[in-house]
GROMACS .gro file of C-alpha atoms in nm:
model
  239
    1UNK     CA    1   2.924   5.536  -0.965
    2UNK     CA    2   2.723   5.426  -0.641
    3UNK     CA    3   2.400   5.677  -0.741
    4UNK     CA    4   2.404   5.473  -1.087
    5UNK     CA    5   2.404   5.149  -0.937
    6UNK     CA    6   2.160   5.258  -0.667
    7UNK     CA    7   1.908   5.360  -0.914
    8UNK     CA    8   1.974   5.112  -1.121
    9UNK     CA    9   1.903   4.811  -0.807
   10UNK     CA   10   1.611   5.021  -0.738
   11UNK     CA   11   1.442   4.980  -1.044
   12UNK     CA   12   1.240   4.726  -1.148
   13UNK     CA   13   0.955   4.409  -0.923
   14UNK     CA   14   1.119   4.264  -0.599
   15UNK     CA   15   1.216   3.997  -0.781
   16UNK     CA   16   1.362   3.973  -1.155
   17UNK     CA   17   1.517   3.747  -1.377
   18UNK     CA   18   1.816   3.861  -1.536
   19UNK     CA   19   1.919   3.565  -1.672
   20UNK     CA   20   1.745   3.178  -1.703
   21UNK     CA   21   1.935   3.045  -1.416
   22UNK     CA   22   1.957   3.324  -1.183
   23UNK     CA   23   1.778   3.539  -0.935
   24UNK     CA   24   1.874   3.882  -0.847
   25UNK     CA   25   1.701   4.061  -0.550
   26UNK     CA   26   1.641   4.446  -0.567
   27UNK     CA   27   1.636   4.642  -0.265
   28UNK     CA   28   1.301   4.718  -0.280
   29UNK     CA   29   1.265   4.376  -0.167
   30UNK     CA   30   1.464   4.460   0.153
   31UNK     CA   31   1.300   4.833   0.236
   32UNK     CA   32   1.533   5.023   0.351
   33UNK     CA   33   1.787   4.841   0.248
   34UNK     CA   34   2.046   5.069   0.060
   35UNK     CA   35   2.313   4.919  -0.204
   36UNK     CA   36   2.680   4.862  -0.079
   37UNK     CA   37   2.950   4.620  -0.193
   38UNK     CA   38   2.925   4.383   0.113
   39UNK     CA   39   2.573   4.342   0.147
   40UNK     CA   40   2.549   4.295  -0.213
   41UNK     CA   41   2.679   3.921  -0.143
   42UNK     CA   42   2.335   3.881  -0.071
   43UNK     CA   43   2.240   3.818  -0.374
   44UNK     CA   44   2.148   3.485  -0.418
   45UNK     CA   45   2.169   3.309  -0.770
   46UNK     CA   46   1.964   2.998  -0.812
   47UNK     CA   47   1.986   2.724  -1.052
   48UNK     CA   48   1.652   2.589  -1.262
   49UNK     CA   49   1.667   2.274  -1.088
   50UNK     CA   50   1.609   2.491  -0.754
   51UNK     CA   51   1.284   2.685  -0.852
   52UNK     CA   52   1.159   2.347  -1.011
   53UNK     CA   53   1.195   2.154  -0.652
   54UNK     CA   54   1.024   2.485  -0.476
   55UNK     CA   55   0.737   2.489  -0.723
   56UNK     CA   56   0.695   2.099  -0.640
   57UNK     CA   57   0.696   2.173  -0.290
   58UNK     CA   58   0.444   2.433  -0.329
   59UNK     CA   59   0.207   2.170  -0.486
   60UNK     CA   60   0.255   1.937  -0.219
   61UNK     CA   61   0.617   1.769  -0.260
   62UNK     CA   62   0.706   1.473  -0.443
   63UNK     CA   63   0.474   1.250  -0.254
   64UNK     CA   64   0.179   1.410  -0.355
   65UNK     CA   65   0.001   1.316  -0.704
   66UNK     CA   66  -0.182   1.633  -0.802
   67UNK     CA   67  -0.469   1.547  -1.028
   68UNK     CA   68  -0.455   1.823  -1.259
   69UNK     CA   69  -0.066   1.852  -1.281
   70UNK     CA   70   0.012   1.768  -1.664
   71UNK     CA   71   0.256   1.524  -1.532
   72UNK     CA   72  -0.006   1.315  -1.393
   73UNK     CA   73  -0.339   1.399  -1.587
   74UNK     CA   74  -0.296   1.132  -1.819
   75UNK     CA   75  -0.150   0.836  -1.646
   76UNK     CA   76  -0.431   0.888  -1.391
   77UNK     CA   77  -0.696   0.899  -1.694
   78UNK     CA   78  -0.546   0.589  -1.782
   79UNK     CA   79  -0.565   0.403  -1.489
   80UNK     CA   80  -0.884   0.537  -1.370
   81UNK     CA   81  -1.035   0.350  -1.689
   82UNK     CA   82  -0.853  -0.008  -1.593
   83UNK     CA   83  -0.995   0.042  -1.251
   84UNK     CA   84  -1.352   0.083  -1.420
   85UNK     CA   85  -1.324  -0.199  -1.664
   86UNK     CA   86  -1.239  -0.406  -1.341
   87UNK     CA   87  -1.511  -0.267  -1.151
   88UNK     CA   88  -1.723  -0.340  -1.475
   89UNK     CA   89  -1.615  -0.707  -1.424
   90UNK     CA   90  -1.646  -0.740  -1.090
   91UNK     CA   91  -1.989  -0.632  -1.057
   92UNK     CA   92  -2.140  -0.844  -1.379
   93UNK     CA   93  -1.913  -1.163  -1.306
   94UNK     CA   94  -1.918  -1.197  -0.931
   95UNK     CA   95  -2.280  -1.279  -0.860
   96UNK     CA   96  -2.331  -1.476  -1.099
   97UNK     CA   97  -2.008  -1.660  -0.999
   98UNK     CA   98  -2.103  -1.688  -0.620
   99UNK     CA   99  -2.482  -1.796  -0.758
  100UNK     CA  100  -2.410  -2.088  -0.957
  101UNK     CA  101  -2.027  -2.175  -1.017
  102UNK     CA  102  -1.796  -2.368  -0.718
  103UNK     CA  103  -1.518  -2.192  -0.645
  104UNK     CA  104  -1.238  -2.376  -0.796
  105UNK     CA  105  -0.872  -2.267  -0.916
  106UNK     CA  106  -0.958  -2.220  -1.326
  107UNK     CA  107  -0.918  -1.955  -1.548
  108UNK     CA  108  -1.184  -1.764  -1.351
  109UNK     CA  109  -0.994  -1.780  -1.000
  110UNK     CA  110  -0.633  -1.586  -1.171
  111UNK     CA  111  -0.841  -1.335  -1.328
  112UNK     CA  112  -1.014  -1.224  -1.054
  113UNK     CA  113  -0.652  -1.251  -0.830
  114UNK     CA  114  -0.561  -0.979  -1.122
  115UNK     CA  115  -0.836  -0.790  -1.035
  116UNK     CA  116  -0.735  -0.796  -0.649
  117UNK     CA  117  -0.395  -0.650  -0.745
  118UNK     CA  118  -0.515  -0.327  -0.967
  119UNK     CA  119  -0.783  -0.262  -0.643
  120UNK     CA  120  -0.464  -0.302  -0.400
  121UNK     CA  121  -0.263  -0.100  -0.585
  122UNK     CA  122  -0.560   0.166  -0.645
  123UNK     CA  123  -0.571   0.142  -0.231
  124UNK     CA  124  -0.185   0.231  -0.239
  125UNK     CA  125  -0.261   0.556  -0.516
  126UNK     CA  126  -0.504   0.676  -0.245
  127UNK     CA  127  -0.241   0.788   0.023
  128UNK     CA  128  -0.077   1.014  -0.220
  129UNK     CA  129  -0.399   1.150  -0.454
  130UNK     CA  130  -0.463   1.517  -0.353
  131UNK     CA  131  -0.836   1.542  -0.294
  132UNK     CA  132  -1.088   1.829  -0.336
  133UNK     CA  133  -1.229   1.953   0.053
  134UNK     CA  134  -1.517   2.234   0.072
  135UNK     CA  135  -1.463   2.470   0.342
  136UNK     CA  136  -1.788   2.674   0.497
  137UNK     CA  137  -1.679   3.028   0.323
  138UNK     CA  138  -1.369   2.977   0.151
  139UNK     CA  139  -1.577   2.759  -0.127
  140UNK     CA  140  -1.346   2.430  -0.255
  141UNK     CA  141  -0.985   2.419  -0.227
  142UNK     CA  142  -0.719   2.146  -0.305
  143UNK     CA  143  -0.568   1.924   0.038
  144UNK     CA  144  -0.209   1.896  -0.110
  145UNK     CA  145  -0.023   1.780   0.243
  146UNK     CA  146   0.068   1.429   0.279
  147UNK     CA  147   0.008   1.358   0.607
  148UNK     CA  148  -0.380   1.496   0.587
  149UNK     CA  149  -0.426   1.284   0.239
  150UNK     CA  150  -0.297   0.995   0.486
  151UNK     CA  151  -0.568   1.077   0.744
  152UNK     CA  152  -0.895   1.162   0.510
  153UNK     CA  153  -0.807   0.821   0.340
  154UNK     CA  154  -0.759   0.622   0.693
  155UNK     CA  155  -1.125   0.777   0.804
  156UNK     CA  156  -1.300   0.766   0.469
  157UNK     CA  157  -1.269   0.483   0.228
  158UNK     CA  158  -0.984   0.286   0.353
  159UNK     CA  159  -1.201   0.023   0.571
  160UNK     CA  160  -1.453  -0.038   0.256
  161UNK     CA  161  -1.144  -0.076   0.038
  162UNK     CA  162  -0.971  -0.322   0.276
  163UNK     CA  163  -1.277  -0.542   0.294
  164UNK     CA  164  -1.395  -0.548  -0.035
  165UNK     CA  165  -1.036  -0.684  -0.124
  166UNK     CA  166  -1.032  -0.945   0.123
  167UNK     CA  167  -0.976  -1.274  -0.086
  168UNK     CA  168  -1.274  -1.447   0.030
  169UNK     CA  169  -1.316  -1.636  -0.280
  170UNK     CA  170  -0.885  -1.818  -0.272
  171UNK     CA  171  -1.045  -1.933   0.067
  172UNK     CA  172  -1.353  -2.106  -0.076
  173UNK     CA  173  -1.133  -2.297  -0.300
  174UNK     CA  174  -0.939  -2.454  -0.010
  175UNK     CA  175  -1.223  -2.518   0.174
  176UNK     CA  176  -1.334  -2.675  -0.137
  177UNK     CA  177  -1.467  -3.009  -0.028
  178UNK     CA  178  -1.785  -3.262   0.018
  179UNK     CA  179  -1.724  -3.314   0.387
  180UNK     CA  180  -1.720  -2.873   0.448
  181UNK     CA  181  -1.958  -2.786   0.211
  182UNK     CA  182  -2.201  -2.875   0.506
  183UNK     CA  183  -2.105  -2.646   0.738
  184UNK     CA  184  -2.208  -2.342   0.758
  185UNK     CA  185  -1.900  -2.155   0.852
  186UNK     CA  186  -1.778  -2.239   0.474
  187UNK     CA  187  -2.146  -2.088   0.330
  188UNK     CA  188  -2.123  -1.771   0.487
  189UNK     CA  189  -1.742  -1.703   0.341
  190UNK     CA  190  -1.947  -1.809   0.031
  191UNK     CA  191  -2.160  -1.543   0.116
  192UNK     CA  192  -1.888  -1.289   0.204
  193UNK     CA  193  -1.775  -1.321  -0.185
  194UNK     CA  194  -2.023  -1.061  -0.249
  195UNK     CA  195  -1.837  -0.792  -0.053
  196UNK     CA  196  -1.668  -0.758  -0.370
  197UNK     CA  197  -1.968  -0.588  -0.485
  198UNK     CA  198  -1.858  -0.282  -0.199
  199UNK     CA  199  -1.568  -0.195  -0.444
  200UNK     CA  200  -1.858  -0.027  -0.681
  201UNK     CA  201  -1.877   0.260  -0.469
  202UNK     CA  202  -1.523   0.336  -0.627
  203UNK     CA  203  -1.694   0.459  -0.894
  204UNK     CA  204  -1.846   0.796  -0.718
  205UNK     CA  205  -1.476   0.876  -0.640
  206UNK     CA  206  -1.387   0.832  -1.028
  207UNK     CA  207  -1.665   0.986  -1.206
  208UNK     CA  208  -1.604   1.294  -0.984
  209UNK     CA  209  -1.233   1.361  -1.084
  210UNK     CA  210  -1.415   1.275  -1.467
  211UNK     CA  211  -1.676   1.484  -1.415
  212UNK     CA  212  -1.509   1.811  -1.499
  213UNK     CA  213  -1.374   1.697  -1.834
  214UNK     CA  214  -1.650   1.538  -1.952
  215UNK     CA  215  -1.877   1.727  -2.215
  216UNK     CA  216  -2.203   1.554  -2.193
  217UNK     CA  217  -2.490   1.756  -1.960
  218UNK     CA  218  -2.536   1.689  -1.635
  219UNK     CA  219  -2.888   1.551  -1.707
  220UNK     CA  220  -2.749   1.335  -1.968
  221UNK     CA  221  -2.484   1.186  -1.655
  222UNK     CA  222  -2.729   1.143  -1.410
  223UNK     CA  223  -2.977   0.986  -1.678
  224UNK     CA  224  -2.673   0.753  -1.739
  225UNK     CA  225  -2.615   0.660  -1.349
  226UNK     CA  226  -2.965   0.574  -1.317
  227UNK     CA  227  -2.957   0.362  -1.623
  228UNK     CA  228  -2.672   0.169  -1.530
  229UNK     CA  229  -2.753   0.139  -1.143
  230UNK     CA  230  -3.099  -0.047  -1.263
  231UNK     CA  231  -2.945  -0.301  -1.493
  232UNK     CA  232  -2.706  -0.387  -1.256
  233UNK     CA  233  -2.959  -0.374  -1.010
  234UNK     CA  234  -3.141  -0.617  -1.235
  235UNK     CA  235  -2.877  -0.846  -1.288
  236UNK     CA  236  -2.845  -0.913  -0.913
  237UNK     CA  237  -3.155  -0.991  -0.819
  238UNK     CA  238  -3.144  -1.273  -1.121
  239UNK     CA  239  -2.854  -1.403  -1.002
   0.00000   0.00000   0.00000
């Protein structure tokens, strides 16, 4: 009777599952903990849905976007490759744009207002993107809590984001006129069109969550870099 069930509790990890929705805790768990009919109400079943929301916790909680969850691999792939093809565009179109065109509501003006959007909504991604931190002995670990993803972003990269989104260019167009065009006040927000150009330095933060999946050397990346940092290098001091 008791001895059988007391050996039988004592067998077995800390934890088991005896069945796909329940827990059952042993009394090894508990140490000296010995088997008896009211303190076996203390053992607690759970249901799937239960260990799912714990395991989310453990990776940060629902507010989190963890890079290399399955869930979100993927979709972030995805949009980390509209983000470059916008980056791509802003950094071959925009000088060349504040060089020789007049701001002026065309075709030109709406795409890059869809370009502000994807940046604005990349600035939005940033307060919930876990993000790699390298601690002095303890090598690289994973910053999964929400409130110090909010706090790296505020004192990182959220003041270049902000001002490289700044729609300096929807302000040209209604200071668009013969009379303004003379002062200067209206050539430096000219000017401040360029700060577009700040939203390349997205790209470090992109090719590093790439970096580990891609399958080309790292001589052959950093070959690459420097290839692509001279043309565009190139193609700003022409324009």
């Amino acid at each position: 009777g008791s001895r059988t069930r007391r050996q039988s509790t004592r067998r077995g990890s800390a934890i088991s599952l005896t069945k796909p929705t329940q827990i059952w805790v042993d009394d090894t768990a508990c140490g000296d903990f010995m088997f008896s009919p009211v303190r076996a109400k203390l053992l607690v079943a759970m249901s799937r849905d239960a260990i799912l929301s714990m395991r989310r916790r453990d990776v940060g909680g629902c507010l989190v976007i963890f890079p290399e969850d399955d869930r979100w691999r993927t979709t972030l792939y995805k949009w980390d490759t509209v983000t470059v093809l916008c980056l791509l565009f802003t950094c071959v179109i925009t000088p060349f744009e504040v060089a020789f065109l007049r701001a002026s509501l065309n075709t030109l003006f709406f795409i890059n207002r869809v370009v502000d959007v994807v940046f604005l909504l990349d600035m939005v991604l940033q307060f919930f993107l876990a993000y790699r931190k390298h601690e002095p002995g303890r090598g690289t670990r994973w910053i999964r809590d929400h409130k110090m993803i909010v706090h790296n972003y505020l004192t990182s990269w959220f003041v270049i984001d902000v001002f490289s989104t700044l729609p300096f260019d929807a302000i040209s167009v209604f200071l668009d006129s013969d009379a303004l065009q003379r002062l200067k006040v209206v050539r430096v927000i000219r000017l401040l069109r360029l700060l577009k150009l700040m939203r390349v330095l997205k790209a470090s933060r992109i090719f590093k969550r790439w970096q580990a999946d891609l399958t080309i050397s790292y001589r052959t990346q950093a070959f690459c870099k420097i290839l692509i940092l001279l043309l565009l290098t190139a193609h700003w001091l022409g324009c």
